[in-house]
Coordinates of C-alpha atoms in Angstrom, one line a residue:
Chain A
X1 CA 21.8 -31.0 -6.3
X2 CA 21.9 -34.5 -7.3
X3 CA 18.6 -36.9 -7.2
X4 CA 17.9 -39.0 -4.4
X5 CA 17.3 -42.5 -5.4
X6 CA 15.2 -44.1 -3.0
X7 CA 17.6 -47.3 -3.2
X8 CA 20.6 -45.3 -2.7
X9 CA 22.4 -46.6 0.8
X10 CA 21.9 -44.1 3.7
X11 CA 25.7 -43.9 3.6
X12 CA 28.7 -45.6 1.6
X13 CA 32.3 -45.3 2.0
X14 CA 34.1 -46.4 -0.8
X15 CA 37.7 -47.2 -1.0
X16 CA 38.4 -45.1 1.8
X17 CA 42.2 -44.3 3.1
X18 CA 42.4 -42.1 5.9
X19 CA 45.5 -40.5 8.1
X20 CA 45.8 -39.7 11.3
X21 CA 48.7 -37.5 10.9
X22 CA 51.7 -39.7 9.4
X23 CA 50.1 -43.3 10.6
X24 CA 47.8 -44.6 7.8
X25 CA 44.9 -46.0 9.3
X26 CA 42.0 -46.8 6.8
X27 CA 43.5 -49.1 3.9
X28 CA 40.4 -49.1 1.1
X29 CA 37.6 -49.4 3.4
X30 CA 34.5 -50.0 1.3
X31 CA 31.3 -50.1 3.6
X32 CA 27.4 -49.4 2.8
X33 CA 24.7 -49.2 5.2
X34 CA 21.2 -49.6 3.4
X35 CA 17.3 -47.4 5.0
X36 CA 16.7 -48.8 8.3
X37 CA 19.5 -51.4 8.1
X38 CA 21.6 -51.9 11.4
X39 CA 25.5 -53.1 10.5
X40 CA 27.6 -54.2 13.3
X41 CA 31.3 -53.0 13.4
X42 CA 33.6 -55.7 14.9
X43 CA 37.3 -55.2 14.9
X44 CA 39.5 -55.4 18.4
X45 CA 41.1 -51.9 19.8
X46 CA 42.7 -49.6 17.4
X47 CA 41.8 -51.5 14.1
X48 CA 40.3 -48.3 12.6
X49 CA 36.3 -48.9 13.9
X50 CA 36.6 -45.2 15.2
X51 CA 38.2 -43.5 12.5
X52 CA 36.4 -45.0 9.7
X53 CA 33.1 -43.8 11.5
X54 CA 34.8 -40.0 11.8
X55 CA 35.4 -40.3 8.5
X56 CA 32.1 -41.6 7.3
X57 CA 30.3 -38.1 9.8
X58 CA 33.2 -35.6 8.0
X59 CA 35.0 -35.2 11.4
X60 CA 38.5 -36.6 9.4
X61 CA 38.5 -35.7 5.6
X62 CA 39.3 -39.1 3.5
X63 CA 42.7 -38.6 1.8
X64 CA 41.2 -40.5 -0.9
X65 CA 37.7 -42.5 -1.8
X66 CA 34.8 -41.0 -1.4
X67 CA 31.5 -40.8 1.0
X68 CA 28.5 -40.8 -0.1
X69 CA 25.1 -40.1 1.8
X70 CA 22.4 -40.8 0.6
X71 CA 23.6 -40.6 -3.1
X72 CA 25.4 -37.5 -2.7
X73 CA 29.1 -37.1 -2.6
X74 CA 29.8 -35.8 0.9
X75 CA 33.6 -36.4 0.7
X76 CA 35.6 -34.1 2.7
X77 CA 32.4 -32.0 3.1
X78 CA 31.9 -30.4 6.9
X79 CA 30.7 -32.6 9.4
X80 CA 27.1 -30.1 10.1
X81 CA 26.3 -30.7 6.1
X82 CA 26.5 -34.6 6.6
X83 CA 24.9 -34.1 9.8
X84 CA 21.4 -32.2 8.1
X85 CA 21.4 -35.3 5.9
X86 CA 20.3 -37.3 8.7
X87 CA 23.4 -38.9 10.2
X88 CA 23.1 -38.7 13.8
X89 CA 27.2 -39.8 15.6
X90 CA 27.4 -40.8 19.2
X91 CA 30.9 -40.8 20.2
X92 CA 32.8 -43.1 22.3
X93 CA 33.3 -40.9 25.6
X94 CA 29.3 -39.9 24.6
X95 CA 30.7 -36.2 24.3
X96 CA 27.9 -34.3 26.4
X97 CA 27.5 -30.8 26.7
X98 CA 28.2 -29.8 30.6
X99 CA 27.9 -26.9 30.9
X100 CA 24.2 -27.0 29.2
X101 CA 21.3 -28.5 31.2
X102 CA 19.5 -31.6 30.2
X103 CA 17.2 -29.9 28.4
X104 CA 19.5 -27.7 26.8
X105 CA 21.5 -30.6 25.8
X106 CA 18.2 -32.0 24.0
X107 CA 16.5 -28.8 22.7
X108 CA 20.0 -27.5 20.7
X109 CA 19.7 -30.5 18.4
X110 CA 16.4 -30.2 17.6
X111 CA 15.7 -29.5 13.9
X112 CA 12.6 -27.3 13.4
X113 CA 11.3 -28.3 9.8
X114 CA 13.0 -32.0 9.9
X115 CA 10.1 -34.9 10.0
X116 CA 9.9 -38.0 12.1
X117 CA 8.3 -39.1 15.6
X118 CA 11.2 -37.6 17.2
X119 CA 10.7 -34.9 19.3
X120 CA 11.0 -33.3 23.2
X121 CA 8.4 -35.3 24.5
X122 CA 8.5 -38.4 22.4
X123 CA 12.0 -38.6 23.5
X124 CA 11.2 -38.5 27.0
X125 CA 9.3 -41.0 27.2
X126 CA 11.6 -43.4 25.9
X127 CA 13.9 -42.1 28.3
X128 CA 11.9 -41.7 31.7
X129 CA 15.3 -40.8 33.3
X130 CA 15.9 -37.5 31.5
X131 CA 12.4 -36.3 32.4
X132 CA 13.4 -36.2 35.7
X133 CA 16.4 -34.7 35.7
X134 CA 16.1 -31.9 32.7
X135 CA 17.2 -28.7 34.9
X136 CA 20.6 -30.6 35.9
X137 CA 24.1 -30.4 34.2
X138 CA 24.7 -32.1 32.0
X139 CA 28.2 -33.2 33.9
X140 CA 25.7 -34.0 37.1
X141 CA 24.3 -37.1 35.4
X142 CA 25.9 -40.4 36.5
X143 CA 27.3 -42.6 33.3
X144 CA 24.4 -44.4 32.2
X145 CA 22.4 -41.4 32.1
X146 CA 25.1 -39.7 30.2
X147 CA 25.3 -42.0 27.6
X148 CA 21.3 -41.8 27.4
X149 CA 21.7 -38.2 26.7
X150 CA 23.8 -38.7 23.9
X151 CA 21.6 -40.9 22.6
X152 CA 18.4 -38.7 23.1
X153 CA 20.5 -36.2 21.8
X154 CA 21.0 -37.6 18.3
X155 CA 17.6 -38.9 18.2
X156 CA 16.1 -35.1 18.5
X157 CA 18.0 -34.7 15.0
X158 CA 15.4 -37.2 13.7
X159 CA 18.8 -38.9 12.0
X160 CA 18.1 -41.9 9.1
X161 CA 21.7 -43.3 10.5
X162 CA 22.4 -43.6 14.3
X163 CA 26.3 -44.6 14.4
X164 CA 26.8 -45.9 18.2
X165 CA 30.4 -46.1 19.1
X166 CA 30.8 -48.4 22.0
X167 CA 28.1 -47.4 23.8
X168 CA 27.7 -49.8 26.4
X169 CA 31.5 -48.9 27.3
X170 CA 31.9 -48.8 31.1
X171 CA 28.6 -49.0 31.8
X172 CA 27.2 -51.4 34.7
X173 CA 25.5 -54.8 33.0
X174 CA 21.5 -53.6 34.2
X175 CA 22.5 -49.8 32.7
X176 CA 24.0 -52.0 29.4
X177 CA 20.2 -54.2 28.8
X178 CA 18.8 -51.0 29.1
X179 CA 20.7 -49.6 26.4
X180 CA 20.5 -52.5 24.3
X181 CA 17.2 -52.0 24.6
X182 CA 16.5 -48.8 23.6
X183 CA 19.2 -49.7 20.8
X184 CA 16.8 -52.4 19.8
X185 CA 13.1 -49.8 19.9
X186 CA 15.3 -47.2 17.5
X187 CA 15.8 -50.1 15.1
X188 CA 12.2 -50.9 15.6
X189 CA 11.2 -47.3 14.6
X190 CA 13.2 -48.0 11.5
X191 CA 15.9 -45.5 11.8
X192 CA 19.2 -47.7 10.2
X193 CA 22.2 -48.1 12.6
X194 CA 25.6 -48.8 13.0
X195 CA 26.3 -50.7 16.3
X196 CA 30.0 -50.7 17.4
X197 CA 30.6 -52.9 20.7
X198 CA 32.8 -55.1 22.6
X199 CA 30.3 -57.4 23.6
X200 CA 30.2 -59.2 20.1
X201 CA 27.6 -61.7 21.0
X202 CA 25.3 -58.4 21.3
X203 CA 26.3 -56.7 18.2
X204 CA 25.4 -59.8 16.1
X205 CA 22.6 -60.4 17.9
X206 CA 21.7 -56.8 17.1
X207 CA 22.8 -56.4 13.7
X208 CA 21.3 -57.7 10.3
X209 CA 25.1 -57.7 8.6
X210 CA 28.2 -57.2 10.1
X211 CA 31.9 -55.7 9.1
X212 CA 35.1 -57.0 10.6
X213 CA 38.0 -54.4 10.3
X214 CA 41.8 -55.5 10.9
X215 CA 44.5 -53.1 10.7
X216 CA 42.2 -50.5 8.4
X217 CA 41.2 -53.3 6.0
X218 CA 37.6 -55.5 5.8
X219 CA 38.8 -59.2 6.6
X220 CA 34.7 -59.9 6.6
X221 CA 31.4 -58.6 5.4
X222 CA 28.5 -60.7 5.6
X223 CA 25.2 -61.7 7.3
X224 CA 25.5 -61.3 11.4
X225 CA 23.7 -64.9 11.1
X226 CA 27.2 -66.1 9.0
X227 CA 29.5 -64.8 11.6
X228 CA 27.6 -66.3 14.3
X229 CA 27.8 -69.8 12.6
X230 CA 31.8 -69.3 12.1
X231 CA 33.1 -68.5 15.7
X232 CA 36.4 -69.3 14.2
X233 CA 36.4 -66.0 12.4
X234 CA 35.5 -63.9 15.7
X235 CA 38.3 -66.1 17.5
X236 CA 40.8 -65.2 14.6
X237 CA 40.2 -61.8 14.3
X238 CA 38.8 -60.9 18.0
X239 CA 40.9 -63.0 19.9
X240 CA 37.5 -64.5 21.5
Chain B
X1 CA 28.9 13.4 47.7
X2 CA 32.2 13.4 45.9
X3 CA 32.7 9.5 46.3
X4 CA 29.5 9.0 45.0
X5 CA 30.2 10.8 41.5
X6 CA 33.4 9.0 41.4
X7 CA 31.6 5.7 42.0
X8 CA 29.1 6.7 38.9
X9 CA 32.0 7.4 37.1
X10 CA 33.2 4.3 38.0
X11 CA 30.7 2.3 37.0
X12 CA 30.6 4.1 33.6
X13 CA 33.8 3.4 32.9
X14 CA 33.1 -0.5 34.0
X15 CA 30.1 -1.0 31.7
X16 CA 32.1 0.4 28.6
X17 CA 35.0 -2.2 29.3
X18 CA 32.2 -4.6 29.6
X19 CA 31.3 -3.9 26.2
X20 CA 34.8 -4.7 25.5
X21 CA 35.7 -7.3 27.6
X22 CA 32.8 -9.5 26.8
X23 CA 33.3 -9.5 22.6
X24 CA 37.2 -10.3 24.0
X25 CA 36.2 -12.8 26.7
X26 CA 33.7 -14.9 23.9
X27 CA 36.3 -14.5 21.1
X28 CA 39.0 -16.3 23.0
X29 CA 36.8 -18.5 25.2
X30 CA 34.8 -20.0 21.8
X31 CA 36.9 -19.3 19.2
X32 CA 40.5 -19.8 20.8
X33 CA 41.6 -16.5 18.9
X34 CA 43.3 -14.0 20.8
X35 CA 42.1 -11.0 19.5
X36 CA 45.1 -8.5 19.9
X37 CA 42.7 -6.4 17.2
X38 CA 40.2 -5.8 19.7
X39 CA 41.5 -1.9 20.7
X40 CA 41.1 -1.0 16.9
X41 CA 37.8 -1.9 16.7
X42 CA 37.2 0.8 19.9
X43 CA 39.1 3.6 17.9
X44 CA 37.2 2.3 14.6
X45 CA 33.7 2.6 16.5
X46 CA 34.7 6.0 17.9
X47 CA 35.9 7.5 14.5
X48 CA 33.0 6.0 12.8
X49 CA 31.1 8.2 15.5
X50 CA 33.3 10.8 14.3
X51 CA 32.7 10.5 10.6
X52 CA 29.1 9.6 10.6
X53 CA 27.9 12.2 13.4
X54 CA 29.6 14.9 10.9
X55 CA 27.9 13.2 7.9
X56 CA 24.7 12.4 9.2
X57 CA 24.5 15.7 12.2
X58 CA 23.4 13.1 14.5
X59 CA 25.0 10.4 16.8
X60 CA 21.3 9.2 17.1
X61 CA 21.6 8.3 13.1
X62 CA 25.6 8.2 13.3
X63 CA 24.9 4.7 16.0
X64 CA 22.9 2.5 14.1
X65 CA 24.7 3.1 10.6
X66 CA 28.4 2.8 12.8
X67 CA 27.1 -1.0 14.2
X68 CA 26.2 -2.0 10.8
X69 CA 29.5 -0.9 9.6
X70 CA 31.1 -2.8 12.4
X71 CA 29.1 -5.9 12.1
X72 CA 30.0 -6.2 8.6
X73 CA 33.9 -5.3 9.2
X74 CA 34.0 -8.0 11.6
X75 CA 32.1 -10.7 9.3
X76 CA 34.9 -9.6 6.5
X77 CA 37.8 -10.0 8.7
X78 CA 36.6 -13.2 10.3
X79 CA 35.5 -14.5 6.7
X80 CA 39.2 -13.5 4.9
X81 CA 41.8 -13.9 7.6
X82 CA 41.1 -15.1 11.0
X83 CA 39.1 -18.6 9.8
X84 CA 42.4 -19.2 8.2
X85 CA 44.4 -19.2 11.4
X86 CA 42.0 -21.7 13.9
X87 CA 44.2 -24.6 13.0
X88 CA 47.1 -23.0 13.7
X89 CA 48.9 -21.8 16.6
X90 CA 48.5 -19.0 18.8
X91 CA 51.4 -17.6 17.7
X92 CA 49.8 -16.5 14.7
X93 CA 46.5 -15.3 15.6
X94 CA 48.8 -12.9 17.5
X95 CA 50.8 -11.4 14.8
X96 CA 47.6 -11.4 12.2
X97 CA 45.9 -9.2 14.4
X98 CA 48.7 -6.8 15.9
X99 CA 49.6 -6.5 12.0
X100 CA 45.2 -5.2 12.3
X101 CA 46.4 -2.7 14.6
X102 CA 49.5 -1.6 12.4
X103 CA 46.9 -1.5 9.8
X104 CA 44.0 0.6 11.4
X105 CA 46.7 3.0 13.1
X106 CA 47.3 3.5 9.6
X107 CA 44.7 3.9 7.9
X108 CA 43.5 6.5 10.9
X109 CA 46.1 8.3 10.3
X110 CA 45.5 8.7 6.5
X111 CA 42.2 9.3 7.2
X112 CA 41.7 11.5 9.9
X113 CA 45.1 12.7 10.8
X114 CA 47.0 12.9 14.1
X115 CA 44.8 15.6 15.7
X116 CA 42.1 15.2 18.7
X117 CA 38.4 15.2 18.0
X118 CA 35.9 15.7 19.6
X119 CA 32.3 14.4 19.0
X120 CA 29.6 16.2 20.4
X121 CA 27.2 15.1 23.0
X122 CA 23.5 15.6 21.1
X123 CA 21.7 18.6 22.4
X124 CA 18.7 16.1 24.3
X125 CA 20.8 14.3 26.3
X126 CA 23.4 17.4 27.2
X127 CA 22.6 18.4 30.7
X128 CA 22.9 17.5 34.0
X129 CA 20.8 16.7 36.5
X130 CA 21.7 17.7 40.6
X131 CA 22.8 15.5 42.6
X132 CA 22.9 18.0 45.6
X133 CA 22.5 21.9 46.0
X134 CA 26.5 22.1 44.6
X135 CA 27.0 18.8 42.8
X136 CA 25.7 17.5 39.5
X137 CA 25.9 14.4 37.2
X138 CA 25.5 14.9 33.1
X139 CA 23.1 12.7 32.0
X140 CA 24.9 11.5 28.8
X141 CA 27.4 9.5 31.4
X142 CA 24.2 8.1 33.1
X143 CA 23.0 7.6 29.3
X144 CA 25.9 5.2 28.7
X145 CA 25.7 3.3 31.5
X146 CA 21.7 2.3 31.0
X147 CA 22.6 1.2 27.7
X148 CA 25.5 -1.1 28.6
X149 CA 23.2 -2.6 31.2
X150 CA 20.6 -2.8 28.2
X151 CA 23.1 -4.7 26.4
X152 CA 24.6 -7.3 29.2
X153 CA 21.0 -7.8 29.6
X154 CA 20.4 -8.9 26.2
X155 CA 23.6 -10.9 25.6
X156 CA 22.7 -12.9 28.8
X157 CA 19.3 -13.2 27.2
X158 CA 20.3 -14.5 23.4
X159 CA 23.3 -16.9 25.4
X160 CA 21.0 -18.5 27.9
X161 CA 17.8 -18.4 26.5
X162 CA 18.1 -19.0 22.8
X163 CA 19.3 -21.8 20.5
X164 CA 21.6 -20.0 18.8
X165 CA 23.1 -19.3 22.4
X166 CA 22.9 -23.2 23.2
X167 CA 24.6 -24.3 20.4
X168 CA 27.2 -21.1 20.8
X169 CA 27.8 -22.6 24.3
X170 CA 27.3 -26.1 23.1
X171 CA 30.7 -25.5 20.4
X172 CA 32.1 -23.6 23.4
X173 CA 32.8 -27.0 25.5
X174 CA 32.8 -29.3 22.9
X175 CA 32.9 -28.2 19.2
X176 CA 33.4 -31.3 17.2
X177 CA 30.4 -32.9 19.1
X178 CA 28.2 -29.4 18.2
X179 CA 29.5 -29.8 14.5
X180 CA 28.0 -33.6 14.0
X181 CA 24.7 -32.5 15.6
X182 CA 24.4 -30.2 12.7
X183 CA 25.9 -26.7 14.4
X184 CA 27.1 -24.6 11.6
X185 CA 30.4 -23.8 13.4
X186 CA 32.3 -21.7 11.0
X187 CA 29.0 -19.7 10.7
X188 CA 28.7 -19.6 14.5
X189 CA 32.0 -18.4 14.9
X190 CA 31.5 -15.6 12.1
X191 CA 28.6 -14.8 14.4
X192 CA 30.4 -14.3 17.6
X193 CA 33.5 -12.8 15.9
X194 CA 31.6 -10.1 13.9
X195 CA 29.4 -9.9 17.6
X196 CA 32.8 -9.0 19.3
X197 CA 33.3 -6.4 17.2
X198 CA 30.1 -5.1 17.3
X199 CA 30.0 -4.7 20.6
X200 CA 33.9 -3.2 20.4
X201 CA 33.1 -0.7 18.4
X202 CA 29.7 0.5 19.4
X203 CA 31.5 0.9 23.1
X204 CA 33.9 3.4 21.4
X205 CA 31.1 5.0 19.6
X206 CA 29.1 5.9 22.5
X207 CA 32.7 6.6 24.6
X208 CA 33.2 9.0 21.9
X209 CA 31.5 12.6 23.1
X210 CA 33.2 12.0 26.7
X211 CA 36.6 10.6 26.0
X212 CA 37.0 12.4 22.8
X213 CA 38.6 10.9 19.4
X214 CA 42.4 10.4 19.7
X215 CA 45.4 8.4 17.7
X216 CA 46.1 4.9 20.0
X217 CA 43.0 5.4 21.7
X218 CA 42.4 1.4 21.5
X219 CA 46.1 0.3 22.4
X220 CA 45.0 2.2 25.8
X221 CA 42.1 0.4 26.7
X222 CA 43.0 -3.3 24.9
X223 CA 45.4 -3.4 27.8
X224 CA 42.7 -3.1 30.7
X225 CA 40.6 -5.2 28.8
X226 CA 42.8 -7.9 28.7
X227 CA 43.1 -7.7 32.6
X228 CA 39.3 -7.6 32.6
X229 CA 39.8 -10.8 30.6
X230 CA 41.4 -12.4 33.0
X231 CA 40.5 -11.2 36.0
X232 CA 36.8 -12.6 35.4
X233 CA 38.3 -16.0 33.5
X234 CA 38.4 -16.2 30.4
X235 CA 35.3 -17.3 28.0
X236 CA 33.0 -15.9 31.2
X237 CA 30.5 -13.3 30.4
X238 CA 29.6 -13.4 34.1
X239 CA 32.9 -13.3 34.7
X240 CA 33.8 -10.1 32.3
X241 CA 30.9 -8.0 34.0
X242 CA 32.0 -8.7 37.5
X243 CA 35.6 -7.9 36.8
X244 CA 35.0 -4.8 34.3
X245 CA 33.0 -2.8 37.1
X246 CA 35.8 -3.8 39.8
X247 CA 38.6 -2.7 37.4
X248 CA 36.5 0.3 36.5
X249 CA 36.1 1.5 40.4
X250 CA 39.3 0.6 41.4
X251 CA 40.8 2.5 38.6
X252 CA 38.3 5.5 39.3
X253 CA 38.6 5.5 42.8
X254 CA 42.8 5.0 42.5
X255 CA 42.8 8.5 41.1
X256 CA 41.2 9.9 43.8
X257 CA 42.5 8.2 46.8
X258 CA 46.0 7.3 45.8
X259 CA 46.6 9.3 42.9
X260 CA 50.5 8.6 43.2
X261 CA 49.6 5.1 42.2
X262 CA 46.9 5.7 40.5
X263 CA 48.6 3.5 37.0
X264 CA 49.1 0.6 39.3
X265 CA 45.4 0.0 41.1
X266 CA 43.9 -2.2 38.3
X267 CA 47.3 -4.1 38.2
X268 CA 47.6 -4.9 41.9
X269 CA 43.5 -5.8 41.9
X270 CA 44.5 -7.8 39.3
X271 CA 48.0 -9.1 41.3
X272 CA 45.3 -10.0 44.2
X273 CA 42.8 -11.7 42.0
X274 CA 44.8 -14.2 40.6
X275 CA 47.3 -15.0 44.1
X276 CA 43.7 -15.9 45.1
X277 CA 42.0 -17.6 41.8
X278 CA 44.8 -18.3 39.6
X279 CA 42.1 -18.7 36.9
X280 CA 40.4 -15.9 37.1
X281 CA 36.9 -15.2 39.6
X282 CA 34.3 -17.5 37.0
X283 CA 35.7 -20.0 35.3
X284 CA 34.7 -20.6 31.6
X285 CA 31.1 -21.8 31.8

């Protein structure tokens, strides 16, 4: 097994090219994400935001490049190996279990013998909601408690990486703060993220540095401050 | 008195296609395999029975040793040829495992020959007790139905209560999501295949000293487990118990009441069934 060097970035794509099928999405995506650093993903619908993120978790092997977690090459390993490293994924569609209870939901990701402050009851009480509601389905839940499932869920892994794919999507403004909010105490606990969102203004808010995919390629990389200061970039490549 | 040893019968009959059903039922409901194999591993467990009870003098030593056996047939197969089918279509999972029967008809033959067997019942369980002054029930019968209760108990048990039954429900509804929470699914699915058969081929072991040891044996019942299958919809445990006690008193009771029709009672329960539920009395859970 190879050394963990405690500099080593949580996780790094390098020169990534992924398929879907025929349709050649990822073009040479490099991307590293450092210990408790939270990177924004920008890029408008169906630039590649979602499947360089499956690719980075091991849902969708790289055809070439390679992924590396925390210093180890993970490329085209299975996604439950990258997992037990500490990269916690929650989906787009948050990807619930409903046919398990609340509780269930939370207590199957649980990793006896993994450290950190993560655990039934600290999770509860950063989501007061669940505690409530822990012998319902899961598919009983409205929305916003769904998608604070999902992320109660990955926190039970005690993950060093929390990748959040559009997590505020469809979800009333309050329900949103709320999220952005508990987005904001995970950083604080100094788990590193990847925030991917439509509300821009919030990601680079959120985010330390940020990554702009168009069509499977990295137009920008840089300091969320930078981006903010050039809103000609977000108009060019967002259409904002 | 006569209905109600046809009923105990019945009920026999139903818990020993539970057995069945249920390895069938998770197979295709978590895995997405259809299991065409599951029959053989009926006549395996039942000529293991055979072998071992001959080897060993006792089904008491002959059971334990046969599961093991089965457990780690099932573990093989899954490891060497079904994994390599998940990706692929139906179609294929199909052929793979009626080319298993092929193979195990086979390989029975080779073994064992074309002949009946018979496996005896062991001495402390082969009596009967009286049911009234004239009628009486053997025990062994009554034998096999408290352990198939014994065991739906404690599959409901490890499925709802445990972890590894969370996380085998959890990549039942949504496996790429169970995966990236750190779910071991290949291993999981190992688990429940190797389970299946288990369970298969223990119900033909302890079927053996009443239904004696026969060539196509499993072809027989792999049909009435299928429409256990999906009579109680498929991928439900619930589901497969329900239906497998129906299916074994209607097809009890047929032969008694309507014994001109008695091949078509399960088949018009199951006509009925599915006018009503088209998918099945529980769906997957």
């Amino acid at each position: 097994m190879a050394s963990t060097t405690p500099e080593a970035p949580i996780i790094e794509g390098r020169g990534l090219h992924a398929y879907y099928g025929a349709s050649h999405i990822l073009h040479g995506v490099n991307l590293a994400v450092g210990r408790g650093e939270t990177l924004g993903l920008l890029g408008r619908n169906g630039m590649g935001k979602t499947t360089l993120i499956r690719t980075l978790v091991g849902l969708l092997p790289p055809r070439s490049g390679t992924v590396r977690v925390d210093g180890r090459d993970m490329s085209g390993a299975p996604p439950h190996r990258i997992a037990r490293l500490g990269i916690a994924y929650v989906p787009e569609g948050r990807g619930i279990f409903p046919n398990l209870s609340v509780r269930e939901n939370l207590v199957m990701a649980a990793r006896p013998g993994r450290r950190g402050e993560w655990n039934f009851a600290r999770v509860l009480q950063a989501f007061p909601a669940l505690a409530e509601r822990l012998g319902h389905g899961g598919a009983q839940l409205s929305g916003g408690e769904q998608q604070m499932l999902t992320i109660a869920r990955a926190l039970m892994t005690n993950p060093e990486l929390l990748i959040l794919d559009e997590a505020t999507e469809g979800l009333a403004p309050r329900i949103s703060r709320d999220i952005w909010a508990i987005v904001g105490a995970i950083r604080a606990s100094g788990i590193a993220t990847i925030i991917v969102d439509k509300n821009h203004a919030a990601v680079t808010a959120a985010s330390e540095r940020c990554v702009l995919l168009v069509k499977g390629r990295v137009v920008f990389e840089g300091a969320s401050a930078q981006l903010r200061a050039q809103p000609e970039v977000l108009r060019r490549h967002l259409g904002v | 008195m006569d209905y109600l040893i046809q009923i105990l019968n019945g009920v026999q009959y139903g818990l020993l296609l539970f057995l069945l059903a249920s390895g069938l039922t998770l197979i295709f409901g978590i895995m997405g395999v259809i299991n065409l194999a599951h029959g053989s591993f009926y006549m395996v467990g039942a000529y293991l029975a055979l072998w071992l009870t001959r080897l060993t003098g006792s089904l008491w030593l002959a059971l334990p040793l046969g599961v093991l056996a089965a457990v780690a047939l099932g573990a093989l197969l899954e490891w060497a040829l079904i994994r390599r089918l998940y990706a692929r279509d139906h179609l294929y999972q199909v052929l793979l495992t009626f080319g298993l029967i092929l193979v195990f008809e086979e390989l029975r033959s080779l073994l064992f020959g074309n002949d009946v067997h018979g496996v005896p019942i062991p001495p402390a369980l082969n009596f009967s007790i009286p049911l009234t002054e004239t009628l009486s029930y053997p025990v062994y019968r009554l034998f096999i139905s408290g352990v198939c209760l014994a065991l739906a108990a404690a599959m409901y048990l490890v499925i709802r209560k445990t972890r590894l039954g969370m996380m085998v429900r959890a990549g039942n509804s949504n496996r790429e999501m169970a995966q990236v929470l750190g779910v071991d699914i290949p291993l999981v699915f190992t688990f429940v295949f190797a389970l299946g058969v288990a369970l298969a081929a223990f119900a033909g072991m302890i079927a053996a000293p009443v239904s004696s040891v026969f060539p196509g044996m499993g072809n027989q019942i792999l049909i009435i487990c299928f429409v256990v299958v999906v009579i109680g919809g498929i991928g439900s445990i619930t589901g497969a118990m329900v239906a497998a006690l129906l299916i074994g008193i209607a097809d009890t009771l047929g032969k008694v009441l309507l014994p001109q029709f008695s091949g078509m009672a399960v088949y018009l329960l199951m006509a009925v069934v599915l006018i009503w539920r088209p998918r099945g009395l529980f769906q997957a859970t």
